[in-house]
Amino acid sequence: MTNVNLAMMDTDVASELVFDRIVKEKERRLITSISRAEAFQLERKGMYPRRRRISNRSVGWLLSELLHWVKSREAVNSNNQIEGAK
């Protein structure tokens, strides 16, 4: 199996992948580029994908939800830049 570096991949291409899987903290941080504390705060406000319990001491996130969140943030940022240029 080939390793895929999702941090360096275009989110449009990555979201077309045919599989979904659980992503743990280290990979979540690479994909979203936000800290654990910021992710927790956004999650509590309902503005970030929720964690899934894997075991008693482990959580993870669905890859598809993280990629969707990144893509939605890019759309918001590009809209803000367009409005700021007017």
PDB file of C-alpha atoms in Angstrom:
ATOM      1  CA  MET A   1       0.000   0.000   0.000  1.00  0.00           C
ATOM      2  CA  THR A   2       1.286   3.454  -0.921  1.00  0.00           C
ATOM      3  CA  ASN A   3       1.414   6.179   1.716  1.00  0.00           C
ATOM      4  CA  VAL A   4      -0.474   9.324   0.751  1.00  0.00           C
ATOM      5  CA  ASN A   5       0.632  12.624   2.278  1.00  0.00           C
ATOM      6  CA  LEU A   6      -2.716  14.398   2.740  1.00  0.00           C
ATOM      7  CA  ALA A   7      -1.060  17.527   4.125  1.00  0.00           C
ATOM      8  CA  MET A   8       0.504  18.187   0.721  1.00  0.00           C
ATOM      9  CA  MET A   9      -2.525  17.138  -1.333  1.00  0.00           C
ATOM     10  CA  ASP A  10      -5.112  19.437  -2.869  1.00  0.00           C
ATOM     11  CA  THR A  11      -8.280  19.103  -0.767  1.00  0.00           C
ATOM     12  CA  ASP A  12     -10.465  18.740  -3.883  1.00  0.00           C
ATOM     13  CA  VAL A  13      -8.411  15.742  -4.997  1.00  0.00           C
ATOM     14  CA  ALA A  14      -8.236  14.274  -1.488  1.00  0.00           C
ATOM     15  CA  SER A  15     -11.993  14.491  -0.975  1.00  0.00           C
ATOM     16  CA  GLU A  16     -12.523  12.401  -4.092  1.00  0.00           C
ATOM     17  CA  LEU A  17     -10.707   9.459  -2.504  1.00  0.00           C
ATOM     18  CA  VAL A  18     -13.022   6.466  -2.294  1.00  0.00           C
ATOM     19  CA  PHE A  19     -12.238   5.525   1.288  1.00  0.00           C
ATOM     20  CA  ASP A  20     -12.940   7.056   4.656  1.00  0.00           C
ATOM     21  CA  ARG A  21     -10.970   6.309   7.777  1.00  0.00           C
ATOM     22  CA  ILE A  22     -10.242   7.481  11.287  1.00  0.00           C
ATOM     23  CA  VAL A  23      -7.457  10.041  11.611  1.00  0.00           C
ATOM     24  CA  LYS A  24      -5.572  10.429  14.885  1.00  0.00           C
ATOM     25  CA  GLU A  25      -4.215  13.644  16.411  1.00  0.00           C
ATOM     26  CA  LYS A  26      -0.866  13.882  14.618  1.00  0.00           C
ATOM     27  CA  GLU A  27      -2.417  13.534  11.170  1.00  0.00           C
ATOM     28  CA  ARG A  28      -5.378  15.770  12.120  1.00  0.00           C
ATOM     29  CA  ARG A  29      -2.962  18.553  12.924  1.00  0.00           C
ATOM     30  CA  LEU A  30      -1.179  18.132   9.579  1.00  0.00           C
ATOM     31  CA  ILE A  31      -4.458  18.223   7.656  1.00  0.00           C
ATOM     32  CA  THR A  32      -6.099  21.170   9.440  1.00  0.00           C
ATOM     33  CA  SER A  33      -3.033  23.163  10.586  1.00  0.00           C
ATOM     34  CA  ILE A  34      -4.678  24.131  13.867  1.00  0.00           C
ATOM     35  CA  SER A  35      -3.658  23.282  17.406  1.00  0.00           C
ATOM     36  CA  ARG A  36      -5.361  20.737  19.617  1.00  0.00           C
ATOM     37  CA  ALA A  37      -6.682  23.493  21.893  1.00  0.00           C
ATOM     38  CA  GLU A  38      -8.166  25.486  19.007  1.00  0.00           C
ATOM     39  CA  ALA A  39      -9.765  22.340  17.552  1.00  0.00           C
ATOM     40  CA  PHE A  40     -11.316  21.553  20.940  1.00  0.00           C
ATOM     41  CA  GLN A  41     -12.721  25.086  21.303  1.00  0.00           C
ATOM     42  CA  LEU A  42     -14.183  25.051  17.783  1.00  0.00           C
ATOM     43  CA  GLU A  43     -15.627  21.577  18.373  1.00  0.00           C
ATOM     44  CA  ARG A  44     -17.387  22.775  21.540  1.00  0.00           C
ATOM     45  CA  LYS A  45     -18.951  25.612  19.516  1.00  0.00           C
ATOM     46  CA  GLY A  46     -20.090  23.170  16.820  1.00  0.00           C
ATOM     47  CA  MET A  47     -17.706  24.676  14.270  1.00  0.00           C
ATOM     48  CA  TYR A  48     -15.358  21.681  13.868  1.00  0.00           C
ATOM     49  CA  PRO A  49     -15.859  17.958  13.223  1.00  0.00           C
ATOM     50  CA  ARG A  50     -16.523  16.041  16.417  1.00  0.00           C
ATOM     51  CA  ARG A  51     -14.116  13.480  17.787  1.00  0.00           C
ATOM     52  CA  ARG A  52     -14.968   9.783  17.715  1.00  0.00           C
ATOM     53  CA  ARG A  53     -14.002   7.538  20.619  1.00  0.00           C
ATOM     54  CA  ILE A  54     -11.776   4.707  19.403  1.00  0.00           C
ATOM     55  CA  SER A  55     -11.016   3.208  22.808  1.00  0.00           C
ATOM     56  CA  ASN A  56     -10.954   4.288  26.455  1.00  0.00           C
ATOM     57  CA  ARG A  57      -7.851   6.412  25.883  1.00  0.00           C
ATOM     58  CA  SER A  58      -7.993   7.234  22.174  1.00  0.00           C
ATOM     59  CA  VAL A  59     -10.039   9.453  19.885  1.00  0.00           C
ATOM     60  CA  GLY A  60      -9.995  10.199  16.181  1.00  0.00           C
ATOM     61  CA  TRP A  61     -11.781  12.115  13.451  1.00  0.00           C
ATOM     62  CA  LEU A  62     -13.296  10.994  10.181  1.00  0.00           C
ATOM     63  CA  LEU A  63     -10.990  11.962   7.337  1.00  0.00           C
ATOM     64  CA  SER A  64     -13.917  13.001   5.122  1.00  0.00           C
ATOM     65  CA  GLU A  65     -15.221  15.418   7.777  1.00  0.00           C
ATOM     66  CA  LEU A  66     -11.804  17.018   8.251  1.00  0.00           C
ATOM     67  CA  LEU A  67     -11.344  17.469   4.504  1.00  0.00           C
ATOM     68  CA  HIS A  68     -14.814  18.992   4.213  1.00  0.00           C
ATOM     69  CA  TRP A  69     -14.006  21.380   7.087  1.00  0.00           C
ATOM     70  CA  VAL A  70     -10.736  22.462   5.416  1.00  0.00           C
ATOM     71  CA  LYS A  71     -12.516  23.023   2.114  1.00  0.00           C
ATOM     72  CA  SER A  72     -15.255  25.100   3.794  1.00  0.00           C
ATOM     73  CA  ARG A  73     -12.618  27.257   5.533  1.00  0.00           C
ATOM     74  CA  GLU A  74     -10.880  27.870   2.196  1.00  0.00           C
ATOM     75  CA  ALA A  75     -14.209  29.019   0.709  1.00  0.00           C
ATOM     76  CA  VAL A  76     -14.818  31.430   3.600  1.00  0.00           C
ATOM     77  CA  ASN A  77     -11.286  32.844   3.335  1.00  0.00           C
ATOM     78  CA  SER A  78     -11.536  33.363  -0.437  1.00  0.00           C
ATOM     79  CA  ASN A  79     -14.914  35.110  -0.045  1.00  0.00           C
ATOM     80  CA  ASN A  80     -13.453  37.429   2.599  1.00  0.00           C
ATOM     81  CA  GLN A  81     -10.544  38.310   0.303  1.00  0.00           C
ATOM     82  CA  ILE A  82     -12.920  39.113  -2.570  1.00  0.00           C
ATOM     83  CA  GLU A  83     -15.072  41.344  -0.347  1.00  0.00           C
ATOM     84  CA  GLY A  84     -11.985  43.081   1.029  1.00  0.00           C
ATOM     85  CA  ALA A  85     -10.783  43.912  -2.488  1.00  0.00           C
ATOM     86  CA  LYS A  86     -14.002  45.787  -3.343  1.00  0.00           C
TER      87      LYS A  86
END
